[in-house]
Coordinates of C-alpha atoms in Angstrom, one line a residue:
M1011 CA 0.0 0.0 0.0
N1012 CA 1.3 3.4 -0.9
A1013 CA 1.4 5.4 2.4
S1014 CA 1.6 8.7 0.5
I1015 CA -1.9 8.3 -1.0
A1016 CA -4.8 9.4 1.2
P1017 CA -7.1 6.6 2.2
R1018 CA -10.3 6.2 0.3
L1019 CA -11.8 4.0 3.0
L1020 CA -10.9 3.7 6.7
A1021 CA -12.6 1.2 8.9
Y1022 CA -11.3 0.6 12.4
D1023 CA -12.3 -1.3 15.6
M1024 CA -15.3 -2.8 13.8
A1025 CA -17.5 -5.2 15.9
K1026 CA -20.8 -6.9 15.3
S1027 CA -22.7 -9.3 17.4
Y1028 CA -25.9 -11.2 16.9
G1029 CA -27.1 -11.9 20.4
A1030 CA -24.5 -13.9 22.1
T1031 CA -22.7 -14.7 18.8
V1032 CA -19.8 -12.5 18.0
A1033 CA -19.4 -12.1 14.2
L1034 CA -16.8 -9.4 14.1
E1035 CA -14.4 -8.2 16.8
D1036 CA -11.8 -5.4 16.3
V1037 CA -11.6 -5.5 12.5
S1038 CA -9.7 -2.8 10.7
L1039 CA -9.4 -2.1 7.0
Q1040 CA -7.8 0.6 4.9
L1041 CA -8.1 1.1 1.1
V1042 CA -6.6 3.7 -1.2
P1043 CA -7.7 4.9 -4.7
G1044 CA -6.8 2.6 -7.5
Q1045 CA -6.2 -0.3 -5.2
I1046 CA -7.5 -3.9 -5.6
H1047 CA -7.3 -5.3 -2.1
A1048 CA -8.4 -8.8 -1.1
L1049 CA -10.3 -9.9 1.9
L1050 CA -9.5 -13.5 2.8
G1051 CA -10.8 -15.9 5.4
E1052 CA -12.8 -19.0 6.0
N1053 CA -16.5 -19.0 5.8
G1054 CA -17.6 -17.8 9.2
A1055 CA -14.5 -15.7 9.6
G1056 CA -16.5 -12.5 9.3
K1057 CA -16.1 -11.6 5.7
S1058 CA -19.8 -11.5 4.8
T1059 CA -20.6 -9.5 8.0
L1060 CA -18.0 -6.9 7.1
V1061 CA -19.3 -6.7 3.5
K1062 CA -22.9 -6.2 4.8
I1063 CA -21.7 -3.4 7.1
L1064 CA -19.8 -1.7 4.3
S1065 CA -22.8 -2.1 2.0
G1066 CA -25.4 -0.7 4.3
V1067 CA -27.2 -4.1 4.8
T1068 CA -26.5 -4.0 8.5
R1069 CA -24.8 -1.7 11.1
A1070 CA -21.9 -2.4 13.3
N1071 CA -22.3 -2.4 17.1
R1072 CA -19.0 -0.6 17.5
G1073 CA -16.3 1.0 15.4
A1074 CA -16.1 3.8 12.8
M1075 CA -15.8 4.2 9.1
Q1076 CA -14.8 7.0 6.8
I1077 CA -15.1 7.5 3.0
E1078 CA -12.8 10.2 1.6
G1079 CA -12.2 11.5 5.1
H1080 CA -16.0 11.9 5.9
P1081 CA -17.9 9.8 8.4
Y1082 CA -19.6 6.8 6.7
N1083 CA -22.4 4.8 8.4
P1084 CA -24.9 3.7 5.8
A1085 CA -28.3 2.6 6.9
S1086 CA -29.2 1.0 3.6
I1087 CA -27.8 -0.1 0.3
L1088 CA -29.1 3.2 -1.2
D1089 CA -27.2 5.1 1.5
A1090 CA -24.1 3.3 0.5
R1091 CA -24.7 4.1 -3.2
E1092 CA -25.0 7.8 -2.4
A1093 CA -21.5 7.6 -0.9
G1094 CA -20.3 5.8 -4.1
V1095 CA -20.1 2.3 -2.6
A1096 CA -21.7 -0.6 -4.5
T1097 CA -21.5 -4.3 -4.0
A1098 CA -21.9 -7.4 -6.2
F1099 CA -23.0 -10.0 -3.6
Q1100 CA -22.0 -13.6 -3.5
E1101 CA -25.5 -14.8 -3.1
L1102 CA -27.1 -13.2 -6.3
S1103 CA -29.7 -10.7 -5.2
L1104 CA -31.6 -10.1 -8.5
P1105 CA -35.4 -10.9 -8.2
P1106 CA -36.3 -13.5 -10.9
N1107 CA -39.4 -11.6 -12.0
L1108 CA -37.5 -8.5 -13.1
M1109 CA -36.3 -7.7 -16.6
V1110 CA -32.6 -6.9 -17.2
S1111 CA -33.4 -3.2 -17.6
Q1112 CA -35.2 -3.0 -14.3
A1113 CA -32.5 -4.9 -12.5
L1114 CA -29.9 -2.4 -13.8
L1115 CA -31.8 0.8 -13.1
L1116 CA -33.9 0.3 -10.0
P1117 CA -34.9 2.3 -8.0
N1118 CA -34.3 5.0 -10.6
L1119 CA -36.3 3.9 -13.6
R1120 CA -36.5 6.3 -16.5
K1121 CA -39.7 8.3 -16.8
G1122 CA -41.5 9.9 -19.6
P1123 CA -43.1 13.4 -19.9
F1124 CA -46.1 12.5 -17.7
G1125 CA -44.1 11.1 -14.9
L1126 CA -44.8 7.5 -15.9
V1127 CA -42.1 4.8 -16.4
S1128 CA -40.9 4.9 -20.0
Q1129 CA -39.9 1.3 -21.0
S1130 CA -38.2 2.6 -24.2
S1131 CA -36.1 5.0 -22.1
C1132 CA -35.2 2.3 -19.6
D1133 CA -34.3 0.0 -22.5
Q1134 CA -32.0 2.6 -24.0
A1135 CA -30.2 3.3 -20.6
A1136 CA -29.8 -0.4 -19.9
S1137 CA -28.4 -1.0 -23.4
E1138 CA -25.8 1.6 -22.8
I1139 CA -24.8 -0.1 -19.5
L1140 CA -24.6 -3.5 -21.2
K1141 CA -22.5 -2.1 -23.9
K1142 CA -20.2 -0.3 -21.5
Y1143 CA -19.5 -3.5 -19.6
R1144 CA -19.3 -5.6 -22.7
I1145 CA -22.3 -7.9 -22.1
S1146 CA -23.5 -8.8 -25.6
D1147 CA -25.6 -11.8 -24.9
L1148 CA -28.3 -10.0 -22.9
S1149 CA -30.9 -7.6 -23.9
P1150 CA -32.9 -5.1 -21.7
R1151 CA -36.1 -7.0 -21.9
D1152 CA -34.7 -10.4 -21.0
E1153 CA -36.2 -11.8 -17.8
I1154 CA -33.9 -12.7 -14.9
S1155 CA -35.6 -16.0 -14.4
Q1156 CA -34.6 -17.1 -17.9
L1157 CA -30.9 -16.3 -17.5
T1158 CA -28.1 -18.8 -16.7
L1159 CA -26.2 -18.5 -13.5
A1160 CA -23.2 -17.1 -15.3
Q1161 CA -25.4 -14.4 -17.0
R1162 CA -26.9 -13.4 -13.7
Q1163 CA -23.5 -13.1 -12.1
R1164 CA -22.3 -10.8 -14.9
L1165 CA -25.5 -8.7 -14.6
E1166 CA -25.0 -8.4 -10.8
I1167 CA -21.4 -7.3 -11.4
A1168 CA -22.3 -4.8 -14.1
R1169 CA -25.0 -3.3 -11.9
A1170 CA -22.6 -2.8 -9.0
M1171 CA -19.9 -1.3 -11.3
S1172 CA -22.4 1.1 -12.8
H1173 CA -23.1 2.5 -9.3
A1174 CA -19.6 2.5 -7.8
T1175 CA -17.8 5.8 -7.9
S1176 CA -15.6 5.4 -4.8
L1177 CA -15.6 1.7 -3.7
L1178 CA -16.6 -1.4 -5.5
I1179 CA -17.0 -4.6 -3.4
L1180 CA -16.9 -7.9 -5.3
D1181 CA -17.9 -10.9 -3.1
E1182 CA -16.9 -14.2 -4.8
P1183 CA -17.5 -12.6 -8.2
T1184 CA -16.1 -15.5 -10.3
A1185 CA -18.0 -18.3 -8.5
A1186 CA -20.3 -18.8 -11.5
L1187 CA -18.3 -17.0 -14.3
T1188 CA -17.0 -19.0 -17.2
D1189 CA -14.8 -16.1 -18.4
V1190 CA -12.8 -14.5 -15.6
N1191 CA -10.8 -12.4 -18.1
W1192 CA -14.0 -10.4 -18.7
L1193 CA -14.1 -9.4 -15.1
F1194 CA -10.4 -8.9 -14.6
S1195 CA -10.1 -6.5 -17.6
L1196 CA -13.1 -4.4 -16.3
V1197 CA -11.7 -4.2 -12.8
R1198 CA -8.3 -3.1 -14.0
E1199 CA -10.0 -0.4 -16.2
Q1200 CA -12.0 0.8 -13.2
T1201 CA -9.0 0.9 -10.8
A1202 CA -6.9 2.7 -13.4
A1203 CA -9.5 5.4 -13.3
G1204 CA -9.1 5.7 -9.5
L1205 CA -11.8 3.3 -8.2
S1206 CA -11.0 1.3 -5.1
V1207 CA -11.9 -2.4 -5.1
L1208 CA -12.4 -4.8 -2.2
Y1209 CA -12.2 -8.3 -3.6
I1210 CA -13.4 -11.4 -1.8
S1211 CA -12.5 -14.8 -3.2
H1212 CA -11.5 -18.3 -2.0
R1213 CA -9.5 -18.8 -5.1
L1214 CA -5.9 -17.7 -4.3
A1215 CA -4.7 -18.0 -7.8
E1216 CA -7.0 -15.3 -9.1
V1217 CA -6.5 -13.2 -5.9
R1218 CA -2.7 -13.2 -6.8
E1219 CA -3.4 -12.3 -10.4
L1220 CA -5.6 -9.3 -9.5
C1221 CA -4.6 -8.1 -6.1
S1222 CA -1.5 -6.7 -4.6
S1223 CA -2.4 -6.8 -0.9
A1224 CA -4.9 -8.6 1.4
T1225 CA -6.4 -8.5 4.8
V1226 CA -6.9 -11.9 6.5
L1227 CA -9.7 -12.5 8.9
R1228 CA -10.0 -15.4 11.3
N1229 CA -12.7 -15.9 13.9
G1230 CA -14.1 -12.4 13.3
R1231 CA -10.7 -10.6 13.8
S1232 CA -8.3 -9.2 11.3
V1233 CA -5.1 -11.2 11.9
A1234 CA -2.8 -9.8 9.2
D1235 CA -2.4 -7.4 6.4
V1236 CA -0.2 -9.1 3.8
D1237 CA 1.8 -8.2 0.8
L1238 CA 0.8 -10.8 -1.7
S1239 CA 4.2 -10.7 -3.5
I1240 CA 5.8 -11.9 -0.3
A1241 CA 3.3 -14.3 1.4
S1242 CA 3.1 -17.8 0.1
D1243 CA -0.2 -19.7 -0.3
A1244 CA 0.8 -21.9 2.6
D1245 CA 1.4 -18.8 4.7
I1246 CA -2.0 -17.4 3.9
F1247 CA -3.8 -20.7 4.5
R1248 CA -2.2 -21.0 8.0
M1249 CA -3.3 -17.4 8.8
M1250 CA -6.8 -18.2 7.7
V1251 CA -7.4 -21.5 9.4
G1252 CA -4.4 -22.2 11.6
R1253 CA -3.4 -25.4 9.8
S1254 CA -1.8 -26.6 6.6
E1255 CA -3.9 -27.4 3.5
G1256 CA -4.3 -31.0 2.3
S1257 CA -3.6 -31.9 -1.3
V1258 CA -3.3 -35.6 -1.6
R1259 CA -5.1 -37.5 -4.3
P1260 CA -7.0 -40.6 -3.1
A1261 CA -5.3 -44.0 -3.6
A1262 CA -6.4 -45.8 -6.7
I1263 CA -9.3 -48.3 -6.2
N1264 CA -7.8 -51.5 -7.6
N1265 CA -11.1 -53.5 -7.9
I1266 CA -13.4 -50.7 -8.9
S1267 CA -14.5 -52.5 -12.1
E1268 CA -15.7 -55.4 -9.9
M1269 CA -17.9 -53.2 -7.6
P1270 CA -21.7 -53.2 -8.1
I1271 CA -23.1 -50.5 -10.4
T1272 CA -25.3 -48.1 -8.5
L1273 CA -26.3 -45.8 -11.4
E1274 CA -26.3 -46.6 -15.1
L1275 CA -27.3 -44.2 -17.8
D1276 CA -27.8 -45.4 -21.4
H1277 CA -28.1 -42.8 -24.2
L1278 CA -30.0 -40.2 -22.3
K1279 CA -31.4 -37.5 -24.6
G1280 CA -33.1 -34.3 -23.7
S1281 CA -33.0 -30.5 -24.3
K1282 CA -29.2 -30.5 -24.2
L1283 CA -28.4 -34.1 -23.7
K1284 CA -27.4 -35.9 -27.0
G1285 CA -27.0 -39.4 -25.7
V1286 CA -25.2 -39.5 -22.4
S1287 CA -24.1 -43.0 -21.2
L1288 CA -22.1 -43.7 -18.0
K1289 CA -21.8 -46.1 -15.1
L1290 CA -21.2 -45.2 -11.5
R1291 CA -20.1 -47.9 -9.1
K1292 CA -20.3 -48.5 -5.3
G1293 CA -17.4 -46.8 -3.5
E1294 CA -16.5 -44.6 -6.4
I1295 CA -16.3 -40.8 -6.9
L1296 CA -17.0 -40.1 -10.6
G1297 CA -16.2 -36.6 -11.6
V1298 CA -18.0 -34.7 -14.3
A1299 CA -16.3 -31.7 -16.1
G1300 CA -17.8 -29.4 -18.7
L1301 CA -17.7 -25.9 -19.8
E1302 CA -20.9 -23.8 -19.3
G1303 CA -23.8 -25.0 -21.4
Q1304 CA -22.5 -28.4 -22.5
G1305 CA -25.3 -30.3 -20.8
Q1306 CA -23.9 -31.2 -17.4
R1307 CA -26.6 -29.1 -15.6
E1308 CA -29.3 -30.7 -17.5
L1309 CA -27.8 -34.1 -16.8
F1310 CA -28.0 -33.7 -13.0
R1311 CA -31.5 -32.1 -13.2
A1312 CA -32.7 -35.0 -15.3
L1313 CA -31.5 -37.5 -12.6
V1314 CA -33.8 -35.8 -10.1
G1315 CA -36.8 -35.3 -12.3
L1316 CA -36.3 -31.6 -13.0
E1317 CA -35.5 -32.0 -16.7
I1318 CA -37.5 -33.8 -19.4
I1319 CA -35.8 -36.9 -20.8
N1320 CA -36.9 -37.7 -24.4
S1321 CA -35.3 -41.1 -24.7
G1322 CA -32.8 -43.4 -23.0
T1323 CA -32.8 -45.3 -19.7
I1324 CA -31.8 -44.8 -16.1
K1325 CA -31.0 -47.8 -13.9
V1326 CA -30.6 -47.4 -10.2
N1327 CA -29.0 -50.4 -8.5
G1328 CA -29.8 -52.5 -11.6
V1329 CA -33.5 -51.5 -11.8
E1330 CA -34.8 -49.3 -14.7
T1331 CA -36.3 -46.3 -13.0
E1332 CA -38.4 -43.3 -14.1
L1333 CA -37.4 -40.3 -12.0
K1334 CA -40.2 -37.7 -11.9
S1335 CA -39.1 -35.5 -9.0
P1336 CA -36.4 -35.1 -6.3
R1337 CA -38.6 -37.1 -4.0
S1338 CA -38.9 -40.0 -6.4
A1339 CA -35.1 -39.8 -6.9
L1340 CA -34.5 -39.9 -3.2
E1341 CA -36.9 -42.9 -2.8
A1342 CA -34.8 -44.6 -5.5
G1343 CA -31.6 -43.9 -3.6
L1344 CA -30.3 -40.7 -5.1
A1345 CA -29.7 -37.7 -2.8
F1346 CA -29.1 -34.4 -4.6
I1347 CA -27.3 -31.1 -3.7
P1348 CA -28.2 -28.4 -6.2
E1349 CA -26.0 -25.6 -7.5
E1350 CA -27.9 -22.7 -5.9
R1351 CA -28.2 -23.2 -2.2
K1352 CA -30.1 -20.0 -1.6
V1353 CA -32.8 -20.7 -4.2
D1354 CA -33.0 -24.5 -4.5
G1355 CA -31.4 -25.7 -1.3
I1356 CA -32.1 -24.1 2.0
F1357 CA -35.4 -23.3 3.7
P1358 CA -34.5 -19.9 5.2
S1359 CA -37.3 -19.7 7.8
L1360 CA -36.2 -23.0 9.4
S1361 CA -33.4 -23.7 11.9
T1362 CA -30.2 -25.3 10.6
A1363 CA -31.2 -28.5 12.4
G1364 CA -34.7 -28.3 10.8
N1365 CA -33.1 -28.1 7.4
V1366 CA -30.8 -31.1 8.0
V1367 CA -33.5 -33.4 9.2
L1368 CA -36.2 -32.5 6.6
P1369 CA -35.8 -35.8 4.7
I1370 CA -36.3 -37.9 7.8
L1371 CA -39.2 -36.1 9.5
S1372 CA -41.4 -39.1 9.4
R1373 CA -38.9 -41.1 11.4
L1374 CA -38.7 -38.4 14.1
S1375 CA -42.4 -37.7 14.4
K1376 CA -44.2 -38.9 17.5
S1377 CA -48.0 -38.5 17.4
G1378 CA -47.5 -35.9 14.6
L1379 CA -45.1 -33.8 16.7
I1380 CA -41.4 -33.1 16.5
W1381 CA -39.5 -31.5 19.3
P1382 CA -36.5 -29.2 18.6
S1383 CA -34.4 -31.4 20.9
Q1384 CA -35.1 -34.4 18.6
E1385 CA -34.1 -32.3 15.6
N1386 CA -30.9 -31.3 17.2
K1387 CA -30.0 -34.8 18.4
S1388 CA -30.5 -36.3 14.9
A1389 CA -28.8 -33.5 13.1
S1390 CA -25.8 -33.4 15.4
V1391 CA -24.4 -36.8 14.1
K1392 CA -24.2 -35.7 10.5
A1393 CA -23.2 -32.1 11.5
E1394 CA -20.1 -33.6 13.1
S1395 CA -19.3 -35.6 10.0
V1396 CA -19.1 -32.3 7.9
E1397 CA -17.5 -30.3 10.7
L1398 CA -20.6 -28.1 11.2
S1399 CA -20.4 -26.6 14.7
F1400 CA -23.2 -27.8 16.9
R1401 CA -23.9 -24.2 18.1
Y1402 CA -25.2 -23.4 14.6
L1403 CA -28.0 -26.0 14.8
D1404 CA -30.4 -23.7 16.7
F1405 CA -29.6 -20.8 14.3
L1406 CA -31.9 -19.9 11.4
I1407 CA -30.0 -21.3 8.5
S1408 CA -30.4 -18.0 6.7
D1409 CA -28.1 -16.4 9.3
L1410 CA -25.3 -18.8 8.6
S1411 CA -22.4 -18.1 6.2
G1412 CA -22.5 -19.7 2.7
G1413 CA -20.0 -22.3 3.7
N1414 CA -21.9 -23.4 6.8
Q1415 CA -25.1 -23.5 4.7
Q1416 CA -23.3 -25.8 2.3
K1417 CA -22.2 -28.1 5.1
A1418 CA -25.8 -28.3 6.3
L1419 CA -27.0 -29.3 2.8
L1420 CA -24.3 -32.0 2.7
A1421 CA -25.4 -33.2 6.2
R1422 CA -29.0 -33.3 4.9
A1423 CA -28.0 -35.5 2.0
L1424 CA -26.0 -37.8 4.2
I1425 CA -28.8 -38.2 6.8
T1426 CA -30.9 -39.8 4.1
E1427 CA -28.5 -42.7 4.0
A1428 CA -29.0 -42.7 0.2
P1429 CA -26.4 -45.0 -1.5
T1430 CA -25.7 -42.4 -4.2
L1431 CA -24.9 -38.7 -3.9
L1432 CA -25.4 -36.3 -6.8
L1433 CA -23.3 -33.2 -6.0
Y1434 CA -23.5 -30.2 -8.3
D1435 CA -20.6 -27.8 -7.7
P1436 CA -20.8 -28.5 -3.9
T1437 CA -17.9 -26.1 -3.0
R1438 CA -18.9 -23.1 -5.2
G1439 CA -18.2 -19.9 -3.3
V1440 CA -16.7 -21.5 -0.1
D1441 CA -13.3 -21.0 1.4
V1442 CA -10.4 -23.5 1.6
G1443 CA -11.1 -24.6 5.1
T1444 CA -14.7 -25.4 4.4
K1445 CA -13.6 -27.2 1.2
E1446 CA -11.3 -29.4 3.2
A1447 CA -14.2 -30.4 5.5
I1448 CA -16.5 -31.1 2.5
Y1449 CA -13.8 -33.1 0.7
A1450 CA -13.2 -35.2 3.8
A1451 CA -16.9 -35.9 4.2
I1452 CA -17.3 -36.9 0.5
R1453 CA -14.2 -39.2 0.7
A1454 CA -15.4 -40.8 3.9
Y1455 CA -18.8 -41.4 2.3
A1456 CA -17.2 -43.2 -0.7
E1457 CA -14.9 -45.2 1.5
N1458 CA -17.9 -46.5 3.4
G1459 CA -19.4 -47.8 0.2
G1460 CA -21.3 -44.8 -1.1
A1461 CA -21.2 -43.7 -4.8
V1462 CA -20.7 -40.1 -5.8
L1463 CA -21.4 -38.3 -9.0
L1464 CA -19.7 -35.0 -8.7
Y1465 CA -19.7 -32.0 -11.0
S1466 CA -17.3 -29.2 -10.3
S1467 CA -16.4 -26.0 -12.1
E1468 CA -13.0 -26.2 -10.5
L1469 CA -10.6 -28.6 -12.3
P1470 CA -8.2 -28.9 -9.3
E1471 CA -11.2 -30.2 -7.3
L1472 CA -11.8 -33.0 -9.8
V1473 CA -8.1 -33.8 -9.9
R1474 CA -8.1 -34.0 -6.1
L1475 CA -11.2 -36.1 -5.5
A1476 CA -12.2 -38.1 -8.5
D1477 CA -11.4 -41.8 -9.0
R1478 CA -12.6 -41.4 -12.6
C1479 CA -13.7 -38.3 -14.5
V1480 CA -15.8 -37.9 -17.6
V1481 CA -15.9 -34.7 -19.7
I1482 CA -19.2 -33.6 -21.1
Y1483 CA -19.0 -31.8 -24.5
G1484 CA -21.8 -31.1 -26.8
G1485 CA -24.3 -33.0 -24.7
K1486 CA -22.3 -36.2 -24.7
V1487 CA -19.6 -37.9 -22.7
F1488 CA -16.6 -36.8 -24.8
S1489 CA -13.7 -38.3 -22.9
E1490 CA -13.0 -40.4 -19.8
F1491 CA -9.9 -40.4 -17.5
S1492 CA -9.0 -42.7 -14.6
G1493 CA -6.6 -42.3 -11.6
D1494 CA -3.4 -40.5 -12.5
E1495 CA -4.7 -39.7 -16.0
I1496 CA -6.9 -37.0 -14.3
Q1497 CA -4.7 -34.0 -14.9
E1498 CA -5.7 -30.4 -15.5
E1499 CA -4.0 -30.2 -18.9
S1500 CA -5.8 -33.3 -20.1
L1501 CA -9.1 -32.1 -18.8
V1502 CA -8.7 -28.6 -20.4
A1503 CA -8.0 -30.2 -23.8
A1504 CA -11.1 -32.4 -23.6
L1505 CA -13.2 -29.5 -22.3
T1506 CA -12.5 -27.6 -25.6
G1507 CA -13.3 -30.7 -27.7
H1508 CA -9.7 -31.9 -28.4
R1509 CA -8.8 -35.6 -28.6
G1510 CA -5.5 -37.1 -27.8
D1511 CA -5.4 -35.3 -24.4
Q1512 CA -2.5 -37.3 -22.9
S1513 CA -0.3 -36.5 -25.9
V1514 CA -1.1 -32.8 -25.5
A1515 CA 0.2 -32.9 -21.9
H1516 CA 3.2 -35.0 -23.0
N1517 CA 4.1 -32.6 -25.8
R1518 CA 4.0 -29.6 -23.4
S1519 CA 6.2 -31.4 -20.9
V1520 CA 8.8 -32.2 -23.6
A1521 CA 8.7 -28.7 -24.9

């Protein structure tokens, strides 16, 4: 940080409690114009709470903030915008019933001569914003509900950028992006013009590419301000979680071909599926890789009755099965964790324990009643297996960090005792510490005889976890890799439709 430049943002001695739970304690932060500064820490370390305070979503119990030397204490997101602070949140906040133009312009929709909203004026203003931020695949009248996750992420980012004049906060902005270069080029342009950026990400590689400095939070406190050109990944990980990061691939399963088949797909065809065939065996983690829009999302949704299958067969434990809904899939032995925990996963008005035990309520009910103590007792066993703190079981799940919500969803899938797990990007937007807990739980499940079909947008995750890995391209299984064949270079080649993947890796190593 250049000490000669006056701070754009000063925050010091920040503290926030929710009842007896301390979310932040003595956190300080300083940003200067033109700086891209990272905020690092485990889920639950206080990052989301600090972002909410800076964004006007909630207020601190103690501490003070300044923007450009003036007191800053926003009571709402609109207050923050007035001060030039805008945020692209990790959990996408765009209501699905809006059009793109409304999402970009609210609450200041363009009006005509009689004071009524002018849709044509709104369309024109939105078109200019989309053009400025190089979003060519959206139009002002597209409905949010019809957009892909990646499109909504870009729209959220563009909306924040269009409002930020002093400070732009990007909370896990690449979690759903397929092209991070789009974001990086825009951020660099904005900071070159003097904007300050606070960047929150669990992906250290992109943090290093974009940021020069970082503040590390642990247990609600700022434990270090680091120069990223000096601190190693191992140093940062230890600051975040107090232990070293694991990176060992699982030992090869020698007799996997002899294990029973739990899930068999034969030429599945649907809206984007062009004949997918694969076999998943007991005790195996089968990875699925694919670029955005290649059919992997439709594949997982088809397996839980959320996508129409035009032809082909699904066999679960050797029995041909018609899966009409997530319930019928679960009854057949398939437990699913969806990609969007906020929209499709959690029940925000229930406790964390209530969310975990939902699939087994009939087992817990006595005379039609279920006591909270019963919920907590049943949930605690699986909570322990995913390293979810027992103290969170009584909390509303909506009050938990994204990583702890994801642990709760995994605990809910495990409590069903389903023989097969379908996991769609289960660590999207979570930190390295939470990832380790989720990895350990998935591996333990497989070692105990469970079968896992795992899609991940992060190739290192597939390299780390998968016993086999298939690549979906053009709605079909394009390539398959096993054991040590699962390497990032091989997967990247196959993702883009190239054959001869191992020779590609070999040629590069020889060169």
